Short mmCIF file of N, CA, C and O in Angstrom, two decimals:
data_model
loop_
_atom_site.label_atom_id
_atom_site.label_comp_id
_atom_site.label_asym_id
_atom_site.label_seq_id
_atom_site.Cartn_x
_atom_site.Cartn_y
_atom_site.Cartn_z
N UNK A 1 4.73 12.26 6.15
CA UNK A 1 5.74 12.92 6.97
C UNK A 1 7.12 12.32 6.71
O UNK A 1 7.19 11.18 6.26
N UNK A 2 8.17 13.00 6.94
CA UNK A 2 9.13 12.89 7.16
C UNK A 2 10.02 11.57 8.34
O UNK A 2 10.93 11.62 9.17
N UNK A 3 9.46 10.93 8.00
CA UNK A 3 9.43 9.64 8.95
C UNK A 3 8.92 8.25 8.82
O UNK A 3 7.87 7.95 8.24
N UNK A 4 9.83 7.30 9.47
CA UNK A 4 9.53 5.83 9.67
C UNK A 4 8.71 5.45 10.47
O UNK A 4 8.20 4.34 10.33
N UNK A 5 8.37 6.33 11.56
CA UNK A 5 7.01 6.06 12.41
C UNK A 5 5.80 5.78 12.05
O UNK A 5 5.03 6.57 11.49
N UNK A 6 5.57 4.57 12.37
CA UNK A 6 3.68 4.12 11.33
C UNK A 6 3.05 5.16 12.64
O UNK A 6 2.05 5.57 12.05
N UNK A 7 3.01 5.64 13.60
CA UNK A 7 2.29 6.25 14.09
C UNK A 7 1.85 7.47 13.45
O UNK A 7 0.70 7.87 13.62
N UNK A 8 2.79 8.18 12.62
CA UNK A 8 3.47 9.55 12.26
C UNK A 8 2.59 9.80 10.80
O UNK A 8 1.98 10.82 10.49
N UNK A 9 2.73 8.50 9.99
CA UNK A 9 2.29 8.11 9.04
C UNK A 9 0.75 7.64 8.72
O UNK A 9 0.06 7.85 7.73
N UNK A 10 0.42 6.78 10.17
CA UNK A 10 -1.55 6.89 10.21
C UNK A 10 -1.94 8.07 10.27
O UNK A 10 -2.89 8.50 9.62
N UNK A 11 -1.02 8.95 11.35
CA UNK A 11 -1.91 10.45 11.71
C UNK A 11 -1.93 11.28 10.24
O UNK A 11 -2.97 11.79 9.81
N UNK A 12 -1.03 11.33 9.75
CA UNK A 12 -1.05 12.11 8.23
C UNK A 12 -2.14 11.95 7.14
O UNK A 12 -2.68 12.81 6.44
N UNK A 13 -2.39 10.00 7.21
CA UNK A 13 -2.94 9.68 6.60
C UNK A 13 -4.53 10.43 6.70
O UNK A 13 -5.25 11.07 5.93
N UNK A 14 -4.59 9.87 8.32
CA UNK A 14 -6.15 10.38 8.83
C UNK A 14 -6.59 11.58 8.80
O UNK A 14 -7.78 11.87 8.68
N UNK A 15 -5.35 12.64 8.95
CA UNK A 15 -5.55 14.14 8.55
C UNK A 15 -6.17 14.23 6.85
O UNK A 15 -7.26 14.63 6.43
N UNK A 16 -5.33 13.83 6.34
CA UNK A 16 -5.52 13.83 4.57
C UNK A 16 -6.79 13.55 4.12
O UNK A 16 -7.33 14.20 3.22
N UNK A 17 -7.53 12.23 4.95
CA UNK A 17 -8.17 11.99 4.34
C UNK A 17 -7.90 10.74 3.33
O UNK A 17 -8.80 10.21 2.67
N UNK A 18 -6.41 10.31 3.30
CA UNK A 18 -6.15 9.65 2.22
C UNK A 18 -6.64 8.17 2.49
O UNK A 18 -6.98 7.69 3.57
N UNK A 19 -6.59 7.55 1.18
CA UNK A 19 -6.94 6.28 1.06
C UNK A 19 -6.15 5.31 -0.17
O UNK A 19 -6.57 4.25 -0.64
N UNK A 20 -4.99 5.97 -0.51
CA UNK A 20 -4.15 5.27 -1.67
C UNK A 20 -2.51 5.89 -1.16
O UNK A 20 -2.07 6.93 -0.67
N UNK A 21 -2.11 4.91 -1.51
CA UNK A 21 -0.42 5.08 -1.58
C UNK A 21 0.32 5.09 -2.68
O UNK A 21 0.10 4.20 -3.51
N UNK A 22 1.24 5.98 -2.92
CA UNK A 22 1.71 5.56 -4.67
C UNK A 22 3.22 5.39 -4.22
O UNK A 22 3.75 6.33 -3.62
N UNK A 23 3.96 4.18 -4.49
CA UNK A 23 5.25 3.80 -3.95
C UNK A 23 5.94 4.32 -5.16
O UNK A 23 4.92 4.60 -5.78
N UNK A 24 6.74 4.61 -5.82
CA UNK A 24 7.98 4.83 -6.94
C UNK A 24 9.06 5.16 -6.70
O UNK A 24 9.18 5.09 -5.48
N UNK A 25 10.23 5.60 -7.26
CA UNK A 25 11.32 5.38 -7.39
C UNK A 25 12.10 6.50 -7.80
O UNK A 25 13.32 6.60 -7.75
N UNK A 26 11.22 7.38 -8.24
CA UNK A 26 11.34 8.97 -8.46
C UNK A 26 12.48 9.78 -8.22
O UNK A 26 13.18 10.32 -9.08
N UNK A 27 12.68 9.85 -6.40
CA UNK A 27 13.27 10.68 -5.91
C UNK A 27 13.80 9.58 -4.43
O UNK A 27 14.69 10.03 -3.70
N UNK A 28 13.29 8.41 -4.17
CA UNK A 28 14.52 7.87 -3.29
C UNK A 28 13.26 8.25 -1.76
O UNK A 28 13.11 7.51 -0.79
N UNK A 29 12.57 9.53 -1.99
CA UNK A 29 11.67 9.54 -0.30
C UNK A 29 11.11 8.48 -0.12
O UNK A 29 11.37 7.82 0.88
N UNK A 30 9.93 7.93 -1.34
CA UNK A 30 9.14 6.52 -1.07
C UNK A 30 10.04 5.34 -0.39
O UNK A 30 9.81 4.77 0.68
N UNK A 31 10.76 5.20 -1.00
CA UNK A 31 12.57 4.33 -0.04
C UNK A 31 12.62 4.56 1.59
O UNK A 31 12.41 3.94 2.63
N UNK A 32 12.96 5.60 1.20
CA UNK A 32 13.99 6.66 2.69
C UNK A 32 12.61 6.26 3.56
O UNK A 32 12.79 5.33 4.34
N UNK A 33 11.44 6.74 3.54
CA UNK A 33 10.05 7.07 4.54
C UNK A 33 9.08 6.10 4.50
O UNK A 33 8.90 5.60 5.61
N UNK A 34 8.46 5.69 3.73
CA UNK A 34 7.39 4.78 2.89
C UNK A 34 7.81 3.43 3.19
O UNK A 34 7.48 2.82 4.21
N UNK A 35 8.65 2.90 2.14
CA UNK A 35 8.76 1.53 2.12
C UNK A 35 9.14 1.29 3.52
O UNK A 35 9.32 0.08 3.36
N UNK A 36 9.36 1.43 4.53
CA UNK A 36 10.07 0.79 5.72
C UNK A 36 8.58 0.60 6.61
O UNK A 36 8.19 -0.34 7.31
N UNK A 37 7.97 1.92 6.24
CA UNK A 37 6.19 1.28 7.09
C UNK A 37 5.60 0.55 6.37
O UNK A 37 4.68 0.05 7.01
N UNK A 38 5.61 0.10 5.07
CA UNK A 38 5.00 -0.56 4.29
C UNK A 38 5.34 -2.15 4.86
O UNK A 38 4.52 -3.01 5.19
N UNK A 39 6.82 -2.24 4.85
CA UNK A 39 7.52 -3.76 5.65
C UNK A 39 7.11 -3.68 6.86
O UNK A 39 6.63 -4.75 7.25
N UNK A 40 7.11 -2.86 7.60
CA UNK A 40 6.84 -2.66 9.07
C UNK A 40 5.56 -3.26 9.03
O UNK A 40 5.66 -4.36 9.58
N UNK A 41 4.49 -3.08 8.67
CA UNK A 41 2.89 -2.75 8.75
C UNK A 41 2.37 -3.28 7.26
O UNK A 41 1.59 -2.51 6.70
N UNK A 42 2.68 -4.43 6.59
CA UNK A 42 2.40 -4.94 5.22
C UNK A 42 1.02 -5.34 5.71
O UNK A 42 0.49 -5.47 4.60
N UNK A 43 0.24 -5.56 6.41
CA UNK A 43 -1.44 -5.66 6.33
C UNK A 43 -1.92 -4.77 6.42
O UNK A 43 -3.07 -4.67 5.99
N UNK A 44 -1.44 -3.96 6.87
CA UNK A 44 -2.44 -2.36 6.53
C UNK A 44 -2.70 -1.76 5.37
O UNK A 44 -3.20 -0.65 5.20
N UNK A 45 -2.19 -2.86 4.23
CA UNK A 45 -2.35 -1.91 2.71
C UNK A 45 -2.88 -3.06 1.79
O UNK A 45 -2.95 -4.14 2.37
N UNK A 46 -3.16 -3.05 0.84
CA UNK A 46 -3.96 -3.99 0.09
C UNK A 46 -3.19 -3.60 -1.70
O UNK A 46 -2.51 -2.58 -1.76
N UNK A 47 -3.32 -4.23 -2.70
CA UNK A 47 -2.67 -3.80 -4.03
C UNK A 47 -3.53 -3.46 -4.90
O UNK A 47 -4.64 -4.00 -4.99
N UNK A 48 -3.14 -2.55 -5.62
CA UNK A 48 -4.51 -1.75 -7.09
C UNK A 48 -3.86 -1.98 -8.22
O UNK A 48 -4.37 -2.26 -9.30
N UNK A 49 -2.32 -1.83 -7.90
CA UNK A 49 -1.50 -1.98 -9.46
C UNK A 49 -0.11 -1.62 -9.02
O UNK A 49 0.36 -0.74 -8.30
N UNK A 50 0.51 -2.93 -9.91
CA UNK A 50 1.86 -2.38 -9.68
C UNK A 50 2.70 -2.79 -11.32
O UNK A 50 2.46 -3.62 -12.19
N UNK A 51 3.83 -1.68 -11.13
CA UNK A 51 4.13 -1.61 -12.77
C UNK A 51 4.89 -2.85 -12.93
O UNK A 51 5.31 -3.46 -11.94
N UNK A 52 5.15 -3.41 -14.56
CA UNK A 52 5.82 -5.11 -14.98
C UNK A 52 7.20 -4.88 -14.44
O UNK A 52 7.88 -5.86 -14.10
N UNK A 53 7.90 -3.03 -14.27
CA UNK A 53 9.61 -3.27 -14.02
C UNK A 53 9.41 -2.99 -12.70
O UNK A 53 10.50 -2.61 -12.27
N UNK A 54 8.50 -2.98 -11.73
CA UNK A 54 8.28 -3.22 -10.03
C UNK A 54 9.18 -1.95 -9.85
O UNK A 54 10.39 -1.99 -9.60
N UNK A 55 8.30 -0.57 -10.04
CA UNK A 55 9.18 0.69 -10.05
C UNK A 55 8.63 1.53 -9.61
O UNK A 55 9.12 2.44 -8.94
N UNK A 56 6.83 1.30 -10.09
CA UNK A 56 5.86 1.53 -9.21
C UNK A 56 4.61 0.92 -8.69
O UNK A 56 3.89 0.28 -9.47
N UNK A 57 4.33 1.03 -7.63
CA UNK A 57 2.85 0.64 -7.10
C UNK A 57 2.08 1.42 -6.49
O UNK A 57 2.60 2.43 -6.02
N UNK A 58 0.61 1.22 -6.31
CA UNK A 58 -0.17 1.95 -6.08
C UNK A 58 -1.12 0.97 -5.00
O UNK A 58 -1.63 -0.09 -5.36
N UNK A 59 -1.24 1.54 -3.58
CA UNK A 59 -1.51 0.25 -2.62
C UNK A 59 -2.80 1.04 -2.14
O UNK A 59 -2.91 2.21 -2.52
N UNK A 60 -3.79 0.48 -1.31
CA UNK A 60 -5.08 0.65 -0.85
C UNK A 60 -4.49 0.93 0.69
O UNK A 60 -3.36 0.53 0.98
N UNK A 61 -5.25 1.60 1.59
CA UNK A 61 -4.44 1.88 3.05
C UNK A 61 -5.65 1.37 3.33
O UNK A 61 -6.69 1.83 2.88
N UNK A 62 -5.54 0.15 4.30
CA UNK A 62 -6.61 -0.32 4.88
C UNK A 62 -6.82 0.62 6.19
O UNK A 62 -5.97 1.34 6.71
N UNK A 63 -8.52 0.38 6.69
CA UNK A 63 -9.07 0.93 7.10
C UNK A 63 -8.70 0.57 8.78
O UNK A 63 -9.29 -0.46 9.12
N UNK A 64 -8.09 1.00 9.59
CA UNK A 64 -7.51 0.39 11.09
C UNK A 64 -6.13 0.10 11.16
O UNK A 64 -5.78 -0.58 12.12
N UNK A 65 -4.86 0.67 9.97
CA UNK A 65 -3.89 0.48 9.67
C UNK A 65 -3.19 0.93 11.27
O UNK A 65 -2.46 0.21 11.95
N UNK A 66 -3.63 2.25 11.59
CA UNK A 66 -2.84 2.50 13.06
C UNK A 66 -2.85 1.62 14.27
O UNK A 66 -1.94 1.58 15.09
N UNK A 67 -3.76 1.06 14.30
CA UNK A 67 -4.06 0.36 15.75
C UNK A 67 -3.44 -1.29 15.13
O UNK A 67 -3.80 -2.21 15.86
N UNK A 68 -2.69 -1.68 14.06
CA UNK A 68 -2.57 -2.98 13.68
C UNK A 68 -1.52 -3.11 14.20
O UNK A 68 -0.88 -2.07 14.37
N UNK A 69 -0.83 -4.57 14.71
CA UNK A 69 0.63 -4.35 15.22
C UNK A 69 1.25 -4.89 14.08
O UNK A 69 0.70 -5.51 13.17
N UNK A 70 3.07 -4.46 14.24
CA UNK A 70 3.99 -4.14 13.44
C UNK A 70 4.14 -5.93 13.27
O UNK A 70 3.87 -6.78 14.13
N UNK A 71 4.78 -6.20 11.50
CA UNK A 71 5.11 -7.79 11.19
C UNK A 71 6.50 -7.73 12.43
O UNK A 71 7.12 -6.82 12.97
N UNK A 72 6.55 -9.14 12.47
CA UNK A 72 7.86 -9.46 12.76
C UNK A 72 9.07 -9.08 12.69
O UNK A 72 9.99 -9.31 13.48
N UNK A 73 9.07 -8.42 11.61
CA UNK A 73 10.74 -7.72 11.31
C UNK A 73 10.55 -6.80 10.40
O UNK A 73 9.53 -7.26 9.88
N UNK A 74 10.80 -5.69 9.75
CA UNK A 74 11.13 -4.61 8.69
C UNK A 74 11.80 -4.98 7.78
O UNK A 74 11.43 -4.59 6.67
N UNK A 75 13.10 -5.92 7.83
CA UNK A 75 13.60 -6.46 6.79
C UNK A 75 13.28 -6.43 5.78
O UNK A 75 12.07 -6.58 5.60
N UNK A 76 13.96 -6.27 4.85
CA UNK A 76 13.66 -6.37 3.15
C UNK A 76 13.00 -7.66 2.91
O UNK A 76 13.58 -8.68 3.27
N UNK A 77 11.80 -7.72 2.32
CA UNK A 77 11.67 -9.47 1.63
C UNK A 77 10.61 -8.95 1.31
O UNK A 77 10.06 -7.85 1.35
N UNK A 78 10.32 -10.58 0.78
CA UNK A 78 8.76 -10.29 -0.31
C UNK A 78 7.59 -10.71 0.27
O UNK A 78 7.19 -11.79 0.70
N UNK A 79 6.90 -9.01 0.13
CA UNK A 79 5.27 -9.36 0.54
C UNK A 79 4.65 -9.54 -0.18
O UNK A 79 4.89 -9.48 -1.39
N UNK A 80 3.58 -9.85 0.38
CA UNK A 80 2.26 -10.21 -0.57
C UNK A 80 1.11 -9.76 0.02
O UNK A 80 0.45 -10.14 0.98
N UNK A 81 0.96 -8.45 -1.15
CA UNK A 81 -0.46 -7.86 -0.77
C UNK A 81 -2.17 -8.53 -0.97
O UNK A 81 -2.57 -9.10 -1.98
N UNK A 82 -2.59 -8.39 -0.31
CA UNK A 82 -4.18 -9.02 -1.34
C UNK A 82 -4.54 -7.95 -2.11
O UNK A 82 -4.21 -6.77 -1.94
N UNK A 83 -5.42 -8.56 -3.21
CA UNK A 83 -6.10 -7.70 -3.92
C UNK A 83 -6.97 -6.32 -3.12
O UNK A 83 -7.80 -6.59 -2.26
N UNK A 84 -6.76 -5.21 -3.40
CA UNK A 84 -7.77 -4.72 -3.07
C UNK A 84 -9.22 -4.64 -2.77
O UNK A 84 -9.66 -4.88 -3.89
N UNK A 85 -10.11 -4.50 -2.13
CA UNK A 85 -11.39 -5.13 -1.74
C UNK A 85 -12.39 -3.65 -3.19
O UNK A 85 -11.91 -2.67 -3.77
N UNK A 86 -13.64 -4.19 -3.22
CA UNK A 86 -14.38 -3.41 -4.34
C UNK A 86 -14.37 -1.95 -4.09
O UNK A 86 -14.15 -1.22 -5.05
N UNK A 87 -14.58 -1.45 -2.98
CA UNK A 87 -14.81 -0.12 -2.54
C UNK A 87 -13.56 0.24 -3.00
O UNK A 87 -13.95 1.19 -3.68
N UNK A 88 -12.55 0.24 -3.14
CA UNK A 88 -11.01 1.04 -3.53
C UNK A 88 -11.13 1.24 -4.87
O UNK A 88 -10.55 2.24 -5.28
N UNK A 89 -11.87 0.40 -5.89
CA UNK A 89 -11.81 0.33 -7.41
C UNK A 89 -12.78 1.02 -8.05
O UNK A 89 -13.90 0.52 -7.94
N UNK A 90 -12.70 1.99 -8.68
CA UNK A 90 -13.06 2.78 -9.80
C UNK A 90 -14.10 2.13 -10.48
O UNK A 90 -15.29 2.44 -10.58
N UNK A 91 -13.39 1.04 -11.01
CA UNK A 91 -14.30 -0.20 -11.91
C UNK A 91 -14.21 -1.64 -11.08
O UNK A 91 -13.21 -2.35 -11.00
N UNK A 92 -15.09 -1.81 -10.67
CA UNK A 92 -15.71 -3.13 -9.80
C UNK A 92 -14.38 -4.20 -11.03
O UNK A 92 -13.40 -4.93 -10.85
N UNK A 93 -15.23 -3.64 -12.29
CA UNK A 93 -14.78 -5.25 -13.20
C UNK A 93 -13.24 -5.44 -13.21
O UNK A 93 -12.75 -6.57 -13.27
N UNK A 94 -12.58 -4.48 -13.15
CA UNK A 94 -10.93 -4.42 -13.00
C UNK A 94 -10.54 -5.43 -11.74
O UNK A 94 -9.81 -6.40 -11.94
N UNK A 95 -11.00 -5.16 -10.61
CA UNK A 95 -10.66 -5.63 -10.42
C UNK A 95 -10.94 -7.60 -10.01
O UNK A 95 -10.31 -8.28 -9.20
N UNK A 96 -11.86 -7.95 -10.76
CA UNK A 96 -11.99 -9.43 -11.37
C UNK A 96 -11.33 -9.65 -11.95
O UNK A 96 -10.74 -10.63 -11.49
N UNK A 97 -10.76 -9.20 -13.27
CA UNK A 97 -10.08 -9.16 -14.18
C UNK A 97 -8.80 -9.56 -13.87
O UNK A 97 -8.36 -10.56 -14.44
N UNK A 98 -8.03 -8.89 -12.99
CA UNK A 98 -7.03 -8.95 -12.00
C UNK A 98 -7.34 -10.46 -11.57
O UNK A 98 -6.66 -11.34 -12.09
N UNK A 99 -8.19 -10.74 -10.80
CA UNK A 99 -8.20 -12.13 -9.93
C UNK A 99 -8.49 -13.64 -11.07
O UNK A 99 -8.35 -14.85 -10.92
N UNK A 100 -8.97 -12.68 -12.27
CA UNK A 100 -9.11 -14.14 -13.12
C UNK A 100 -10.51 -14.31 -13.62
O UNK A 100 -10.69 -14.97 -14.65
N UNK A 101 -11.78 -13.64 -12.82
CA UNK A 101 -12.88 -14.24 -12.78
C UNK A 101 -13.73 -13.08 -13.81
O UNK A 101 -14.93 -13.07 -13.53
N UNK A 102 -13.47 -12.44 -14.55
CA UNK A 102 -13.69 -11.38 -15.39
C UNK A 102 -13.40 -11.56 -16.90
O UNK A 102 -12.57 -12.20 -17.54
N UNK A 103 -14.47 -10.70 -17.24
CA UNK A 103 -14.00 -10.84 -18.99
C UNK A 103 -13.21 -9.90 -19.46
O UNK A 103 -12.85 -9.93 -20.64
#
């Protein structure tokens, strides 16, 4: 939706069905709508991949994201997602690979 409301933004989600976020740089909405619940609500999402010029990412929407309360501040700064858990990954081994423990 058209909005900074993580309320606005679980309900969409839960309608959809969805279970992935794709952040980029495209068109400025992921900015304007997205990134501000992402700072708002940074434990509700988990990481799958993000590109080497940080232009795009692709985040996991954890499962209870609506009922989580908001971080401390929205402010711009640097989060840190965890790895995505196995159920989000396509290929189990990717994401080892990612953490180190993979061939």
């Amino acid at each position: 939706p058209f909005s900074t409301d993580p309320a606005a933004f679980f309900a969409a989600v839960d309608t959809a069905g969805a279970r992935y976020l794709v952040l980029d740089q495209v068109d400025g909405l992921s900015s304007a709508y997205v990134t501000p619940i992402v700072l708002r609500r940074p434990q509700a999402f988990c990481i799958l991949h993000a590109s080497p010029l940080q232009t795009t990412a692709v985040l996991g929407i954890l499962d209870g994201g609506a009922a989580m309360p908001d971080a401390a501040t929205d402010a711009e700064r640097d989060v840190v997602f965890p790895i995505c858990p196995e159920p989000f990954w396509r290929d189990p081994g990717e994401r080892e690979r990612l953490l180190g423990r993979g061939g």
